[in-house]
Short mmCIF file of C-alpha atoms and ligand atoms in Angstrom, two decimals:
data_model
loop_
_atom_site.label_atom_id
_atom_site.label_comp_id
_atom_site.label_asym_id
_atom_site.label_seq_id
_atom_site.Cartn_x
_atom_site.Cartn_y
_atom_site.Cartn_z
CA MET K 467 -27.74 101.15 16.79
CA ALA K 468 -25.19 100.00 19.33
CA LYS K 469 -26.49 98.99 22.71
CA SER K 470 -24.51 99.47 25.89
CA SER K 471 -24.53 98.15 29.40
CA ALA K 472 -22.44 99.49 32.21
CA SER K 473 -20.83 97.86 35.21
CA SER K 474 -18.46 99.32 37.76
CA GLU K 475 -15.30 98.48 35.83
CA THR K 476 -16.13 97.41 32.30
CA GLN K 477 -18.51 98.96 29.81
CA ILE K 478 -19.59 96.66 27.01
CA THR K 479 -20.79 97.88 23.63
CA ILE K 480 -21.92 95.56 20.85
CA GLU K 481 -21.52 96.76 17.28
CA PRO K 482 -23.59 94.85 14.72
CA PRO K 483 -21.80 93.17 11.79
CA ARG K 484 -20.95 95.27 8.75
CA PHE K 485 -20.11 94.22 5.23
CA ASP K 486 -16.39 94.31 6.02
CA ARG K 487 -16.30 92.95 9.54
CA PRO K 488 -18.18 90.65 11.93
CA GLU K 489 -19.96 91.69 15.09
CA VAL K 490 -17.58 93.51 17.43
CA GLU K 491 -17.88 93.54 21.21
CA ILE K 492 -16.02 96.46 22.77
CA ARG K 493 -15.03 96.11 26.40
CA ALA K 494 -13.82 99.38 27.86
CA SER K 495 -12.14 98.63 31.15
CA THR K 496 -10.94 101.02 33.81
CA ARG K 497 -8.34 98.41 34.73
CA ARG K 498 -6.65 98.70 31.35
CA LYS K 499 -4.23 101.61 31.23
CA LYS K 500 -2.64 101.79 27.80
CA THR K 501 -2.81 98.74 25.60
CA GLY K 502 -5.68 97.23 23.68
CA ASN K 503 -6.35 93.68 22.62
CA ALA K 504 -8.59 92.00 20.05
CA HIS K 505 -9.40 88.31 19.73
CA TRP K 506 -12.00 86.03 18.23
CA SER K 507 -14.82 84.67 20.33
CA GLY K 508 -16.82 82.36 18.10
CA SER K 509 -17.79 84.47 15.10
CA ARG K 510 -17.50 87.73 17.06
CA ILE K 511 -14.44 89.89 17.65
CA VAL K 512 -13.91 91.00 21.23
CA VAL K 513 -11.90 94.19 21.65
CA GLN K 514 -10.57 95.25 25.02
CA ILE K 515 -9.54 98.87 25.43
CA PRO K 516 -8.78 101.31 28.23
CA ALA K 517 -11.96 103.09 29.34
CA ARG K 518 -10.20 106.47 29.25
CA VAL K 519 -9.87 106.29 25.44
CA ARG K 520 -13.00 107.96 24.13
CA GLY K 521 -14.71 109.48 21.12
CA ARG K 522 -12.82 109.58 17.85
CA GLU K 523 -9.70 108.29 19.52
CA ARG K 524 -11.64 105.22 20.64
CA ARG K 525 -13.05 104.71 17.14
CA ALA K 526 -9.57 104.73 15.62
CA PHE K 527 -8.17 102.53 18.39
CA VAL K 528 -10.89 99.90 17.91
CA ASP K 529 -10.65 100.02 14.11
CA GLU K 530 -6.92 99.44 14.20
CA LEU K 531 -7.19 96.47 16.56
CA VAL K 532 -9.97 94.89 14.50
CA GLU K 533 -8.08 95.48 11.26
CA ARG K 534 -4.92 93.95 12.66
CA LEU K 535 -6.83 90.86 13.80
CA LEU K 536 -8.63 90.48 10.48
CA THR K 537 -5.44 90.69 8.45
CA GLN K 538 -3.07 88.65 10.59
CA ARG K 539 -2.30 85.01 9.97
CA PRO K 540 -3.30 82.42 12.57
CA GLN K 541 -1.00 83.27 15.38
CA ASN K 542 1.97 81.30 14.07
CA ALA K 543 4.40 84.10 14.71
CA GLY K 544 3.37 84.81 18.28
CA GLY K 545 5.85 83.92 21.00
CA ASP K 546 5.27 82.92 24.60
CA GLY K 547 4.43 86.51 25.51
CA ALA K 548 1.58 86.67 23.01
CA LEU K 549 0.31 83.26 24.09
CA GLU K 550 0.37 84.26 27.73
CA GLU K 551 -1.36 87.56 27.05
CA ARG K 552 -4.06 85.72 25.17
CA ALA K 553 -4.47 83.24 28.02
CA HIS K 554 -4.95 86.15 30.41
CA VAL K 555 -7.65 87.69 28.23
CA LEU K 556 -9.40 84.33 28.01
CA ALA K 557 -9.06 83.76 31.76
CA GLU K 558 -10.84 87.04 32.33
CA LEU K 559 -13.62 86.11 29.91
CA TYR K 560 -14.13 82.46 30.75
CA ASN K 561 -12.22 81.40 33.86
CA ASP K 562 -13.38 83.84 36.52
CA GLY K 563 -10.14 85.78 36.15
CA ILE K 564 -8.13 82.86 37.55
CA LEU K 565 -4.69 83.05 35.97
CA PRO K 566 -1.91 80.54 35.40
CA VAL K 567 1.64 81.24 36.58
CA SER K 568 3.06 80.62 33.13
CA VAL K 569 1.89 79.74 29.62
CA ARG K 570 4.35 78.72 26.94
CA TRP K 571 4.80 76.93 23.67
CA VAL K 572 6.65 73.63 23.88
CA THR K 573 8.09 71.33 21.24
CA ASN K 574 8.53 68.24 23.42
CA GLN K 575 4.88 67.19 23.59
CA GLN K 576 4.26 64.71 20.82
CA ALA K 577 1.10 63.15 22.17
CA ARG K 578 -0.66 66.07 23.83
CA TRP K 579 -2.01 69.32 22.42
CA ALA K 580 -1.50 71.05 25.70
CA SER K 581 -1.11 70.31 29.35
CA CYS K 582 -1.75 71.87 32.70
CA SER K 583 -0.13 71.21 36.05
CA PRO K 584 -2.76 72.41 38.52
CA GLY K 585 -0.23 72.20 41.34
CA THR K 586 2.32 74.55 39.83
CA ARG K 587 -0.29 76.36 37.68
CA GLU K 588 1.78 75.98 34.50
CA ILE K 589 0.24 75.56 31.08
CA ARG K 590 2.18 74.26 28.08
CA VAL K 591 0.88 74.26 24.53
CA SER K 592 2.28 72.09 21.77
CA SER K 593 3.88 74.12 19.02
CA ARG K 594 1.97 71.90 16.57
CA LEU K 595 -1.04 74.08 17.38
CA ARG K 596 0.68 77.09 15.82
CA GLN K 597 -0.69 75.79 12.52
CA CYS K 598 -4.27 75.89 13.78
CA PRO K 599 -6.78 78.74 13.59
CA GLU K 600 -6.89 81.11 16.51
CA TRP K 601 -10.27 79.94 17.75
CA VAL K 602 -8.87 76.41 18.15
CA ILE K 603 -5.93 77.69 20.20
CA ASP K 604 -8.37 79.78 22.23
CA ALA K 605 -10.56 76.77 22.97
CA VAL K 606 -7.51 74.72 23.99
CA LEU K 607 -6.33 77.51 26.29
CA VAL K 608 -9.77 77.78 27.90
CA HIS K 609 -9.74 74.01 28.44
CA GLU K 610 -6.34 74.19 30.15
CA LEU K 611 -7.34 77.24 32.19
CA ALA K 612 -10.38 75.34 33.47
CA HIS K 613 -8.00 72.74 34.90
CA LEU K 614 -6.71 75.43 37.26
CA GLN K 615 -10.12 75.20 38.91
CA GLU K 616 -10.95 71.54 38.30
CA ALA K 617 -8.09 69.10 37.82
CA ASP K 618 -10.24 66.22 36.61
CA HIS K 619 -12.46 65.98 33.56
CA SER K 620 -15.53 66.15 35.79
CA ALA K 621 -18.96 67.53 34.94
CA LYS K 622 -17.99 70.69 36.80
CA PHE K 623 -14.83 70.93 34.69
CA TYR K 624 -16.81 70.81 31.46
CA GLU K 625 -19.15 73.52 32.72
CA LEU K 626 -16.10 75.77 32.94
CA ALA K 627 -14.36 74.69 29.73
CA ASP K 628 -17.57 74.82 27.70
CA ARG K 629 -17.99 78.50 28.44
CA HIS K 630 -15.92 78.90 25.29
CA PRO K 631 -18.57 78.76 22.55
CA ARG K 632 -16.55 76.60 20.14
CA GLN K 633 -15.23 73.93 22.46
CA ASN K 634 -17.00 71.13 20.57
CA ASP K 635 -15.89 72.44 17.17
CA SER K 636 -12.36 72.61 18.48
CA ALA K 637 -12.44 68.99 19.70
CA LEU K 638 -13.69 67.86 16.28
CA TYR K 639 -11.06 69.94 14.50
CA LEU K 640 -8.29 68.50 16.66
CA ASP K 641 -9.54 64.92 16.21
CA GLY K 642 -9.21 65.42 12.47
CA TYR K 643 -5.83 67.10 12.84
CA ALA K 644 -4.54 64.22 14.98
CA LEU K 645 -5.79 61.74 12.41
CA GLY K 646 -3.99 63.64 9.69
CA LEU K 647 -0.75 63.70 11.68
CA GLY K 648 -1.10 60.05 12.72
CA LEU K 649 -1.03 61.00 16.39
CA ARG K 650 -2.67 59.28 19.30
CA ILE K 651 -3.49 62.01 21.80
CA GLU K 652 -3.18 61.40 25.52
CA SER K 653 -4.79 63.04 28.52
CA ASP K 654 -3.67 66.55 29.25
CA VAL K 655 -3.59 66.78 33.03
CA ASP K 656 -0.34 66.29 34.91
CA ALA K 657 -0.61 64.74 38.31
CA SER K 658 0.89 67.24 40.70
ZN1 LIG V 1079 -8.18 68.36 30.07
#
């Protein structure tokens, strides 16, 4: 039923969708020691767990993470810590593990959804995005993370950013959101 593939550090198992939950990808990593994490990737839920958690314990661990994700509101309540943790998960999935120095919510960006200073490796995300679905925030984070590798909006940049499967949906969503808020959005890269 579930198919597995193994690598040196991470074992991936895909569970097909059920009536009460979407497809779940379980990534059991030897690098993870205690905590787990679940997030949306397109229409699939990706769960990251420590490889040492096995059997029934693993089943319960995964179920709890999936349940928590399915019942939580779009991450309005999350602070900088949650945002940063999410960025790190996404960096591992989509940005070759290249991490920013800091990721935080800011309230002083009226004309940008987010910004990245490639020089100082800082990412800031407008608190206006707290109202948006998680997948939109994810796509924005992946976009900003890609700037750590490619400062400009070059073809190579879009190859990186578009690894997130809903990058185009996110751009459309945010265009509509900006229209609704009467905002004119500016470029997101700081010269530094
Ligand atoms: Zn950009």
